[in-house]
Tab-separated table of C-alpha atoms and ligand atoms in Angstrom:
chain	number	residue	atom	x	y	z
A	1	MET	CA	22.135	2.852	-10.315
A	2	LYS	CA	24.771	0.166	-10.278
A	3	ARG	CA	23.377	-3.365	-10.593
A	4	SER	CA	25.329	-4.310	-7.465
A	5	GLU	CA	23.411	-1.626	-5.541
A	6	ILE	CA	20.097	-2.851	-6.975
A	7	ASN	CA	20.953	-6.464	-6.031
A	8	ALA	CA	21.768	-5.428	-2.453
A	9	ILE	CA	18.570	-3.342	-2.130
A	10	LEU	CA	16.571	-6.254	-3.534
A	11	MET	CA	17.912	-8.666	-0.889
A	12	GLU	CA	17.429	-6.174	1.954
A	13	GLY	CA	13.911	-5.381	0.747
A	14	ASP	CA	12.958	-9.049	0.457
A	15	ALA	CA	14.138	-9.674	4.042
A	16	PHE	CA	12.257	-6.578	5.289
A	17	ILE	CA	9.027	-7.703	3.591
A	18	ARG	CA	9.356	-11.247	4.982
A	19	SER	CA	9.940	-9.868	8.474
A	20	PHE	CA	6.273	-8.743	8.444
A	21	GLY	CA	5.020	-12.194	7.393
A	22	TYR	CA	4.252	-11.106	3.824
A	23	VAL	CA	5.347	-13.846	1.456
A	24	MET	CA	6.151	-13.019	-2.161
A	25	PRO	CA	4.745	-15.108	-5.032
A	26	PRO	CA	7.064	-17.805	-6.465
A	27	PHE	CA	7.821	-15.851	-9.654
A	28	ALA	CA	9.662	-13.273	-7.522
A	29	TYR	CA	12.559	-15.696	-7.230
A	30	LEU	CA	13.002	-16.766	-10.846
A	31	THR	CA	16.553	-16.110	-12.015
A	32	PRO	CA	17.087	-14.106	-15.216
A	33	GLU	CA	18.143	-17.355	-16.930
A	34	GLU	CA	14.956	-19.128	-15.775
A	35	MET	CA	12.843	-16.255	-17.049
A	36	GLN	CA	14.602	-16.369	-20.418
A	37	ALA	CA	14.261	-20.174	-20.658
A	38	ARG	CA	10.559	-20.060	-19.668
A	39	ARG	CA	9.744	-16.930	-21.719
A	40	GLY	CA	6.980	-18.780	-23.564
A	41	GLU	CA	4.967	-19.506	-20.401
A	42	ILE	CA	5.556	-16.282	-18.441
A	43	GLY	CA	3.843	-13.896	-20.860
A	44	GLY	CA	1.334	-13.068	-18.117
A	45	ILE	CA	4.157	-11.814	-15.882
A	46	VAL	CA	5.998	-9.892	-18.588
A	47	ASP	CA	2.937	-8.332	-20.237
A	48	ALA	CA	1.388	-7.177	-16.941
A	49	ARG	CA	4.862	-6.011	-15.835
A	50	LEU	CA	4.716	-7.960	-12.578
A	51	GLY	CA	7.834	-8.116	-10.447
A	52	TRP	CA	10.652	-6.082	-8.963
A	53	ASP	CA	10.868	-2.345	-9.506
A	54	ILE	CA	13.639	-0.483	-7.701
A	55	THR	CA	13.888	3.134	-8.712
A	56	ASP	CA	15.932	6.223	-7.932
A	57	TYR	CA	13.771	8.180	-10.414
A	58	GLY	CA	16.909	8.576	-12.535
A	59	LEU	CA	18.486	10.917	-9.968
A	60	GLY	CA	21.274	8.644	-8.679
A	61	ARG	CA	20.555	9.238	-4.972
A	62	PHE	CA	18.438	6.237	-3.915
A	63	ALA	CA	18.740	6.887	-0.158
A	64	GLU	CA	17.275	10.387	-0.623
A	65	THR	CA	14.851	9.920	-3.519
A	66	GLY	CA	13.749	6.426	-4.353
A	67	LEU	CA	11.255	3.644	-3.844
A	68	PHE	CA	11.250	-0.134	-3.670
A	69	LEU	CA	8.242	-1.733	-5.364
A	70	PHE	CA	7.085	-5.198	-6.322
A	71	THR	CA	3.998	-5.525	-8.507
A	72	VAL	CA	2.175	-8.631	-7.297
A	73	ARG	CA	-0.809	-8.496	-9.651
A	74	ASN	CA	-2.060	-6.209	-12.389
A	75	GLY	CA	-5.140	-6.239	-14.573
A	76	ARG	CA	-5.735	-5.279	-18.168
A	77	ALA	CA	-6.184	-1.777	-19.563
A	78	GLU	CA	-8.735	-3.204	-22.065
A	79	ASP	CA	-10.824	-4.543	-19.176
A	80	LEU	CA	-10.791	-1.075	-17.663
A	81	THR	CA	-12.180	0.331	-20.904
A	82	ARG	CA	-14.825	-2.411	-20.964
A	83	GLY	CA	-15.761	-1.673	-17.346
A	84	ARG	CA	-15.486	-5.273	-16.157
A	85	GLY	CA	-12.868	-7.967	-15.752
A	86	MET	CA	-9.503	-7.595	-14.059
A	87	LEU	CA	-9.600	-3.921	-13.227
A	88	TYR	CA	-7.253	-4.010	-10.267
A	89	ALA	CA	-3.615	-4.206	-9.229
A	90	GLU	CA	-1.582	-4.784	-6.081
A	91	LYS	CA	1.929	-3.719	-5.122
A	92	ILE	CA	4.064	-4.156	-2.041
A	93	MET	CA	6.537	-1.330	-1.499
A	94	ILE	CA	9.102	0.031	0.929
A	95	SER	CA	9.670	3.693	1.678
A	96	ARG	CA	12.808	3.956	3.711
A	97	LYS	CA	13.131	6.448	6.554
A	98	ASP	CA	13.338	9.959	5.042
A	99	GLN	CA	13.428	8.541	1.487
A	100	LEU	CA	11.246	10.672	-0.766
A	101	SER	CA	8.907	9.392	-3.448
A	102	PRO	CA	8.588	12.656	-5.369
A	103	MET	CA	5.408	14.642	-6.004
A	104	HIS	CA	3.246	13.064	-8.709
A	105	ARG	CA	-0.304	12.319	-9.756
A	106	HIS	CA	-1.954	9.646	-11.848
A	107	VAL	CA	-4.127	10.108	-14.921
A	108	VAL	CA	-6.146	6.890	-14.656
A	109	LYS	CA	-5.127	5.028	-11.532
A	110	ALA	CA	-6.937	5.359	-8.218
A	111	GLU	CA	-4.842	3.899	-5.429
A	112	ASP	CA	-5.136	3.015	-1.786
A	113	ILE	CA	-1.791	3.527	-0.076
A	114	ILE	CA	-1.636	1.394	3.063
A	115	ASN	CA	0.872	1.514	5.913
A	116	ARG	CA	1.448	-2.222	6.465
A	117	GLY	CA	3.982	-1.764	9.254
A	118	GLY	CA	7.186	-0.146	10.423
A	119	GLY	CA	7.432	3.626	10.804
A	120	THR	CA	4.969	6.414	10.059
A	121	LEU	CA	4.129	7.022	6.400
A	122	VAL	CA	3.840	10.741	5.690
A	123	LEU	CA	2.142	11.996	2.498
A	124	GLU	CA	2.197	15.590	1.244
A	125	LEU	CA	-0.971	16.263	-0.752
A	126	PHE	CA	-2.366	18.778	-3.238
A	127	MET	CA	-5.477	18.792	-5.391
A	128	SER	CA	-5.108	19.581	-9.126
A	129	ASP	CA	-5.911	23.023	-10.483
A	130	ALA	CA	-7.715	23.554	-13.814
A	131	GLY	CA	-4.430	22.990	-15.686
A	132	GLY	CA	-3.700	19.740	-13.840
A	133	ASN	CA	-0.926	21.288	-11.748
A	134	PRO	CA	-0.745	21.193	-7.937
A	135	ASP	CA	-3.283	23.678	-6.610
A	136	SER	CA	-1.487	25.819	-4.043
A	137	SER	CA	-4.699	27.144	-2.504
A	138	ALA	CA	-7.434	24.466	-2.663
A	139	GLY	CA	-8.049	22.412	0.454
A	140	VAL	CA	-7.462	18.671	0.161
A	141	GLU	CA	-10.083	16.055	1.020
A	142	VAL	CA	-9.110	12.402	1.062
A	143	PRO	CA	-10.834	9.293	2.394
A	144	THR	CA	-8.822	7.508	5.074
A	145	ASP	CA	-10.275	4.142	6.039
A	146	GLY	CA	-13.807	5.370	5.457
A	147	VAL	CA	-13.360	8.750	7.128
A	148	VAL	CA	-12.777	11.923	5.084
A	149	ARG	CA	-9.745	13.901	6.217
A	150	ARG	CA	-9.436	17.584	5.332
A	151	LEU	CA	-6.026	19.255	4.983
A	152	PRO	CA	-4.754	22.579	3.641
A	153	ALA	CA	-2.996	22.603	0.237
A	154	GLY	CA	0.338	20.843	0.673
A	155	GLY	CA	-0.796	19.478	4.031
A	156	ARG	CA	0.819	16.390	5.465
A	157	LEU	CA	-1.111	13.253	6.265
A	158	ALA	CA	0.583	10.861	8.703
A	159	LEU	CA	-0.467	7.219	8.434
A	160	GLU	CA	0.431	4.868	11.276
A	161	PRO	CA	0.688	1.093	10.710
A	162	GLY	CA	-2.714	-0.224	9.638
A	163	GLU	CA	-3.963	3.113	8.304
A	164	SER	CA	-4.562	3.884	4.629
A	165	VAL	CA	-5.595	6.665	2.275
A	166	THR	CA	-7.469	6.579	-1.021
A	167	LEU	CA	-5.896	8.792	-3.701
A	168	LEU	CA	-8.141	9.423	-6.678
A	169	PRO	CA	-6.661	10.375	-10.072
A	170	GLY	CA	-5.529	14.000	-9.987
A	171	VAL	CA	-4.604	14.079	-6.293
A	172	TRP	CA	-0.923	15.052	-6.150
A	173	HIS	CA	1.138	13.099	-3.633
A	174	ALA	CA	4.689	12.711	-2.381
A	175	PHE	CA	5.554	10.409	0.520
A	176	TRP	CA	8.333	9.136	2.767
A	177	GLY	CA	8.915	7.038	5.871
A	178	GLU	CA	9.287	8.804	9.182
A	179	GLY	CA	10.947	7.303	12.256
A	180	ALA	CA	11.722	4.009	10.499
A	181	ASP	CA	11.387	2.251	7.151
A	182	VAL	CA	7.742	1.586	6.184
A	183	LEU	CA	6.192	-1.433	4.472
A	184	ILE	CA	3.510	-0.081	2.135
A	185	GLY	CA	0.686	-1.881	0.390
A	186	GLU	CA	-0.908	-0.471	-2.738
A	187	VAL	CA	-4.307	-1.625	-3.964
A	188	SER	CA	-5.282	0.177	-7.129
A	189	THR	CA	-6.906	0.334	-10.508
A	190	VAL	CA	-4.969	-1.306	-13.372
A	191	ASN	CA	-1.431	0.055	-13.307
A	192	ASP	CA	0.623	1.338	-16.239
A	193	ASP	CA	3.835	2.941	-15.011
A	194	MET	CA	4.897	3.699	-18.596
A	195	THR	CA	2.121	6.245	-19.120
A	196	ASP	CA	0.180	7.009	-15.946
A	197	ASN	CA	2.654	8.965	-13.764
A	198	VAL	CA	2.832	12.753	-14.031
A	199	PHE	CA	5.699	14.192	-11.974
A	200	ARG	CA	5.846	17.794	-10.805
A	201	GLU	CA	9.585	17.995	-11.526
A	202	PRO	CA	11.013	16.701	-14.819
A	203	ILE	CA	12.285	13.326	-13.576
A	204	GLY	CA	12.064	9.748	-14.792
A	205	ARG	CA	10.061	6.884	-13.351
A	206	PHE	CA	12.786	4.232	-13.706
A	207	SER	CA	16.490	4.099	-12.926
A	208	THR	CA	19.261	3.812	-15.472
A	209	VAL	CA	21.211	0.647	-14.699
A	210	GLU	CA	24.975	0.351	-14.864
A	211	GLU	CA	25.840	-3.349	-15.210
A	212	ASP	CA	28.739	-4.005	-12.827
A	213	GLU	CA	27.594	-7.524	-11.847
A	214	PRO	CA	24.920	-9.971	-13.048
A	215	PRO	CA	21.326	-9.245	-11.948
A	216	LEU	CA	20.036	-11.407	-9.109
A	217	HIS	CA	16.510	-10.989	-10.472
A	218	LEU	CA	15.284	-8.879	-13.363
A	219	LEU	CA	13.538	-5.596	-12.726
A	220	VAL	CA	10.335	-4.871	-14.625
A	221	SER	CA	12.332	-2.184	-16.457
A	222	ASP	CA	14.747	-4.903	-17.686
A	223	TYR	CA	12.020	-6.980	-19.390
A	224	ASP	CA	11.974	-5.201	-22.768
A	225	ARG	CA	15.747	-5.361	-23.140
A	226	LEU	CA	16.453	-8.809	-21.653
A	227	LEU	CA	13.285	-10.812	-22.350
A	228	GLY	CA	11.941	-9.224	-25.524
B	1	FE2	FE1	1.144	7.283	-6.771
């Protein structure tokens, strides 16, 4: 993706999020220069990989296949191993109308995906077979706001604003906005996007950035290269 496209998506996404009354934490608005100058005190942001995450999954067609994410908080993998401490994470995301987040599952992370407003959020769901692949015959059972919903393999779950689903590790899911762009909340176990996403198709988790203008704000995927 061109940086100019990422910058534009970032500004549109920020305005969309604010239009629902959700206010981002102050670190969202640090400039790249401020992050570099304050590197010594923002280790908690960099190490937990908090911040902006705009991805086209490396496919170069953001409008068709992509997702806007901002990681607001994220715990520690060591705490997860210990079984106590900061075991949780939160993201705010935007699935645009008819914009696919491709089929994937998580190894460790359990996540609640919440429609926080806008259009209908549609999820296509499969259970895992013995080999960890999408099971094309097993029925799917997922908790939705305390009520178990049962769907056929590959069935579609439509979440209206306010509704949510709990996806346990191993439940395959793809999702998109229907009717309008959707503001999505994610409340989950500790999140590691470097290792915990298994995609059905051989695609990447992050975009490749072509620098055609300076970044407005750094993406999480810029941290290693630009912050060290
Ligand atoms: Fe997921």
